């Protein structure tokens, strides 16, 4: 797209130079060393002076690539200056606009690529961590899904009778992470007490108080909104 706009700019500049009947200025050209024949003496009402070595002249006619245009600004008419300024300003604006469009399209393309890659990574991670839901799980079954055996597999955790696959929170519950103690087990009491260590025998005998139950309910809402339920704890 950017190159397309530059082609338009070249056409505008060429039209401005050669059309003397509109802009009223003189153009002097000299042929390059390519084999061309200076046959044009008047182009679009503009006076053109050409020079070339006789050895370099062939039967071909001058082209835009073989002419070196030189504008004699001393011969510009006062009435043509505003028009030239307008064309120059429009050309500059067109170049700036085309550059901005090119940059924006490039950003959009890169962002689309990033989104596609991110989506593919999430789908692959979900595929590897998938586990078939079932109606009931025994706590002993949960132990093998604490993330230790398979670093990309499912991580199961029971909270208030529900079993969740918390693989999306692997950075919380995976091996070596802060809340790994909750993984592969019934974490109900530890979450309610906000404990990161095992309960003592005496603590296990006590029922949860009202404040602990409220804390547990908050954890349950969080898990239900973030993670998949794959069954109930038997």
Tab-separated table of C-alpha atoms in Angstrom:
chain	number	residue	atom	x	y	z
A	1	UNK	CA	0.000	0.000	0.000
A	2	UNK	CA	2.859	2.363	0.867
A	3	UNK	CA	4.516	1.851	-2.534
A	4	UNK	CA	1.169	2.479	-4.210
A	5	UNK	CA	0.950	5.923	-2.632
A	6	UNK	CA	4.525	6.753	-3.685
A	7	UNK	CA	3.606	5.970	-7.304
A	8	UNK	CA	0.722	8.449	-7.037
A	9	UNK	CA	3.122	11.081	-5.673
A	10	UNK	CA	5.464	10.575	-8.643
A	11	UNK	CA	2.583	11.040	-11.086
A	12	UNK	CA	1.538	14.275	-9.353
A	13	UNK	CA	5.081	15.658	-9.472
A	14	UNK	CA	5.525	14.769	-13.160
A	15	UNK	CA	2.208	16.368	-14.083
A	16	UNK	CA	3.207	19.509	-12.188
A	17	UNK	CA	6.545	19.807	-13.984
A	18	UNK	CA	5.499	19.237	-17.579
A	19	UNK	CA	2.185	21.089	-17.659
A	20	UNK	CA	3.503	24.638	-18.299
A	21	UNK	CA	0.130	25.870	-19.598
A	22	UNK	CA	-1.252	25.384	-16.058
A	23	UNK	CA	1.697	26.163	-13.773
A	24	UNK	CA	3.722	28.385	-16.126
A	25	UNK	CA	7.385	27.536	-15.581
A	26	UNK	CA	10.306	26.425	-17.744
A	27	UNK	CA	11.981	23.009	-17.607
A	28	UNK	CA	15.524	22.300	-18.804
A	29	UNK	CA	16.558	18.667	-19.254
A	30	UNK	CA	19.729	16.840	-20.163
A	31	UNK	CA	19.812	13.303	-21.454
A	32	UNK	CA	21.577	10.670	-19.382
A	33	UNK	CA	24.251	8.404	-20.819
A	34	UNK	CA	21.607	5.882	-21.860
A	35	UNK	CA	21.001	5.680	-25.594
A	36	UNK	CA	18.072	8.032	-26.180
A	37	UNK	CA	17.217	10.496	-28.901
A	38	UNK	CA	16.124	14.020	-27.851
A	39	UNK	CA	13.192	14.439	-30.183
A	40	UNK	CA	10.860	16.384	-27.904
A	41	UNK	CA	11.194	20.140	-28.313
A	42	UNK	CA	7.984	21.154	-26.645
A	43	UNK	CA	6.093	19.097	-24.046
A	44	UNK	CA	2.680	20.218	-22.735
A	45	UNK	CA	3.485	23.914	-23.467
A	46	UNK	CA	6.788	23.822	-21.479
A	47	UNK	CA	10.045	24.919	-23.135
A	48	UNK	CA	12.673	22.130	-23.016
A	49	UNK	CA	16.366	22.359	-23.927
A	50	UNK	CA	18.154	19.038	-24.460
A	51	UNK	CA	21.786	18.124	-24.966
A	52	UNK	CA	23.493	14.801	-25.719
A	53	UNK	CA	26.598	13.402	-27.339
A	54	UNK	CA	26.017	12.342	-30.930
A	55	UNK	CA	27.482	8.965	-30.079
A	56	UNK	CA	24.805	8.359	-27.522
A	57	UNK	CA	21.802	9.075	-29.789
A	58	UNK	CA	19.725	6.150	-30.992
A	59	UNK	CA	16.286	5.735	-32.494
A	60	UNK	CA	14.608	5.407	-29.093
A	61	UNK	CA	12.567	8.255	-27.652
A	62	UNK	CA	13.112	9.930	-24.291
A	63	UNK	CA	11.372	8.346	-21.311
A	64	UNK	CA	10.769	9.463	-17.756
A	65	UNK	CA	13.721	7.382	-16.586
A	66	UNK	CA	16.124	8.812	-19.198
A	67	UNK	CA	15.375	12.520	-18.571
A	68	UNK	CA	16.940	14.451	-15.710
A	69	UNK	CA	14.501	17.261	-14.948
A	70	UNK	CA	15.849	20.597	-13.753
A	71	UNK	CA	13.387	23.376	-12.922
A	72	UNK	CA	14.507	26.924	-13.672
A	73	UNK	CA	12.904	28.704	-10.703
A	74	UNK	CA	14.046	32.105	-12.004
A	75	UNK	CA	11.474	31.818	-14.778
A	76	UNK	CA	8.550	30.982	-12.491
A	77	UNK	CA	5.616	33.322	-12.847
A	78	UNK	CA	4.247	34.839	-9.654
A	79	UNK	CA	0.822	33.340	-10.313
A	80	UNK	CA	2.218	29.786	-10.401
A	81	UNK	CA	3.885	29.880	-6.969
A	82	UNK	CA	0.700	29.408	-4.870
A	83	UNK	CA	-0.253	26.422	-6.996
A	84	UNK	CA	3.174	24.839	-6.615
A	85	UNK	CA	3.109	25.400	-2.852
A	86	UNK	CA	-0.331	23.777	-2.695
A	87	UNK	CA	0.838	20.763	-4.693
A	88	UNK	CA	3.962	20.435	-2.520
A	89	UNK	CA	1.895	20.593	0.663
A	90	UNK	CA	-0.593	18.060	-0.673
A	91	UNK	CA	2.247	15.764	-1.677
A	92	UNK	CA	3.846	15.994	1.780
A	93	UNK	CA	0.501	15.285	3.389
A	94	UNK	CA	-0.036	12.282	1.146
A	95	UNK	CA	3.381	10.867	2.032
A	96	UNK	CA	2.731	11.361	5.751
A	97	UNK	CA	-0.738	9.811	5.491
A	98	UNK	CA	0.493	6.797	3.547
A	99	UNK	CA	3.305	6.278	6.062
A	100	UNK	CA	0.831	6.399	8.965
A	101	UNK	CA	-1.511	3.949	7.236
A	102	UNK	CA	1.386	1.587	6.580
A	103	UNK	CA	2.517	1.710	10.234
A	104	UNK	CA	-1.033	1.166	11.520
A	105	UNK	CA	-1.605	-1.799	9.220
A	106	UNK	CA	1.735	-3.271	10.308
A	107	UNK	CA	0.740	-2.942	13.983
A	108	UNK	CA	-2.618	-4.585	13.311
A	109	UNK	CA	-0.938	-7.440	11.454
A	110	UNK	CA	1.531	-8.073	14.290
A	111	UNK	CA	-1.232	-7.903	16.911
A	112	UNK	CA	-3.354	-10.379	14.925
A	113	UNK	CA	-0.371	-12.748	14.748
A	114	UNK	CA	0.176	-12.415	18.506
A	115	UNK	CA	-3.512	-13.158	19.227
A	116	UNK	CA	-3.443	-16.219	16.980
A	117	UNK	CA	-0.307	-17.548	18.694
A	118	UNK	CA	-1.760	-16.870	22.150
A	119	UNK	CA	-4.990	-18.672	21.256
A	120	UNK	CA	-3.087	-21.677	19.895
A	121	UNK	CA	-0.972	-21.879	23.083
A	122	UNK	CA	-4.064	-21.781	25.329
A	123	UNK	CA	-5.785	-24.494	23.309
A	124	UNK	CA	-2.705	-26.727	23.476
A	125	UNK	CA	-2.351	-26.175	27.217
A	126	UNK	CA	-6.043	-27.019	27.763
A	127	UNK	CA	-5.674	-30.189	25.668
A	128	UNK	CA	-2.714	-31.438	27.714
A	129	UNK	CA	-4.382	-30.611	31.068
A	130	UNK	CA	-7.776	-32.071	30.200
A	131	UNK	CA	-9.223	-34.780	32.414
A	132	UNK	CA	-12.493	-36.603	31.927
A	133	UNK	CA	-15.056	-35.411	34.495
A	134	UNK	CA	-16.791	-38.036	36.575
A	135	UNK	CA	-19.522	-37.974	39.179
A	136	UNK	CA	-17.442	-38.802	42.274
A	137	UNK	CA	-13.755	-38.743	43.197
A	138	UNK	CA	-12.047	-40.329	46.179
A	139	UNK	CA	-9.473	-38.212	47.973
A	140	UNK	CA	-6.856	-40.887	47.331
A	141	UNK	CA	-7.424	-40.423	43.574
A	142	UNK	CA	-6.657	-36.715	43.800
A	143	UNK	CA	-3.090	-37.272	45.035
A	144	UNK	CA	-1.771	-38.325	41.634
A	145	UNK	CA	-3.027	-35.041	40.173
A	146	UNK	CA	-1.052	-32.562	42.263
A	147	UNK	CA	1.063	-31.540	39.255
A	148	UNK	CA	4.152	-33.498	40.292
A	149	UNK	CA	3.901	-36.452	37.887
A	150	UNK	CA	2.899	-34.396	34.839
A	151	UNK	CA	4.046	-30.737	34.781
A	152	UNK	CA	1.571	-30.009	31.980
A	153	UNK	CA	-1.262	-32.244	33.149
A	154	UNK	CA	-4.336	-31.549	35.274
A	155	UNK	CA	-4.153	-30.326	38.871
A	156	UNK	CA	-7.116	-31.402	40.989
A	157	UNK	CA	-8.309	-29.893	44.248
A	158	UNK	CA	-11.426	-30.438	46.331
A	159	UNK	CA	-13.156	-27.444	47.921
A	160	UNK	CA	-16.302	-27.888	50.054
A	161	UNK	CA	-17.266	-31.116	48.277
A	162	UNK	CA	-16.512	-29.987	44.692
A	163	UNK	CA	-13.477	-31.155	42.695
A	164	UNK	CA	-11.831	-28.540	40.486
A	165	UNK	CA	-9.212	-28.805	37.751
A	166	UNK	CA	-7.063	-25.781	38.582
A	167	UNK	CA	-4.436	-26.200	35.810
A	168	UNK	CA	-5.008	-22.562	34.756
A	169	UNK	CA	-3.556	-21.551	38.129
A	170	UNK	CA	-0.486	-23.769	37.754
A	171	UNK	CA	1.717	-20.836	38.773
A	172	UNK	CA	-0.140	-20.891	42.143
A	173	UNK	CA	-0.700	-24.610	42.761
A	174	UNK	CA	2.067	-26.348	40.798
A	175	UNK	CA	5.134	-27.972	42.436
A	176	UNK	CA	7.329	-25.381	44.143
A	177	UNK	CA	4.617	-22.699	44.055
A	178	UNK	CA	3.170	-20.849	47.042
A	179	UNK	CA	-0.154	-22.751	47.274
A	180	UNK	CA	1.028	-26.195	46.196
A	181	UNK	CA	-0.071	-27.572	49.575
A	182	UNK	CA	-3.697	-27.278	48.380
A	183	UNK	CA	-3.176	-29.416	45.238
A	184	UNK	CA	-4.112	-33.120	44.961
A	185	UNK	CA	-6.249	-33.157	48.103
A	186	UNK	CA	-9.306	-31.862	49.929
A	187	UNK	CA	-8.154	-28.320	50.700
A	188	UNK	CA	-11.392	-27.185	52.351
A	189	UNK	CA	-10.147	-26.663	55.911
A	190	UNK	CA	-6.792	-25.176	54.926
A	191	UNK	CA	-8.498	-22.612	52.673
A	192	UNK	CA	-11.056	-21.759	55.357
A	193	UNK	CA	-8.269	-21.155	57.880
A	194	UNK	CA	-5.956	-19.613	55.233
A	195	UNK	CA	-3.217	-21.975	56.379
A	196	UNK	CA	-0.181	-22.909	54.301
A	197	UNK	CA	0.844	-25.750	56.628
A	198	UNK	CA	-0.811	-28.902	57.872
A	199	UNK	CA	-3.269	-28.732	60.754
A	200	UNK	CA	-2.293	-30.275	64.022
A	201	UNK	CA	-4.285	-33.202	65.382
A	202	UNK	CA	-6.024	-30.909	67.826
A	203	UNK	CA	-7.000	-28.392	65.113
A	204	UNK	CA	-8.521	-31.120	62.970
A	205	UNK	CA	-10.964	-31.963	65.753
A	206	UNK	CA	-12.443	-28.466	65.839
A	207	UNK	CA	-15.306	-27.422	63.576
A	208	UNK	CA	-14.945	-24.353	61.403
A	209	UNK	CA	-16.215	-21.190	63.039
A	210	UNK	CA	-18.418	-18.586	61.351
A	211	UNK	CA	-15.544	-16.422	60.132
A	212	UNK	CA	-13.749	-19.437	58.655
A	213	UNK	CA	-16.891	-20.546	56.865
A	214	UNK	CA	-17.283	-17.086	55.376
A	215	UNK	CA	-13.674	-17.230	54.181
A	216	UNK	CA	-14.336	-20.659	52.674
A	217	UNK	CA	-17.352	-19.333	50.802
A	218	UNK	CA	-15.210	-16.570	49.300
A	219	UNK	CA	-12.682	-19.130	48.083
A	220	UNK	CA	-15.477	-21.265	46.633
A	221	UNK	CA	-16.861	-18.350	44.615
A	222	UNK	CA	-13.380	-17.655	43.270
A	223	UNK	CA	-12.829	-21.256	42.195
A	224	UNK	CA	-16.248	-21.571	40.575
A	225	UNK	CA	-15.616	-18.447	38.483
A	226	UNK	CA	-12.103	-19.442	37.334
A	227	UNK	CA	-11.837	-23.231	37.167
A	228	UNK	CA	-13.695	-26.205	35.765
A	229	UNK	CA	-15.663	-28.505	38.064
A	230	UNK	CA	-14.849	-32.131	37.179
A	231	UNK	CA	-16.948	-33.891	39.832
A	232	UNK	CA	-17.736	-34.198	43.538
A	233	UNK	CA	-15.659	-35.468	46.420
A	234	UNK	CA	-16.967	-38.810	47.713
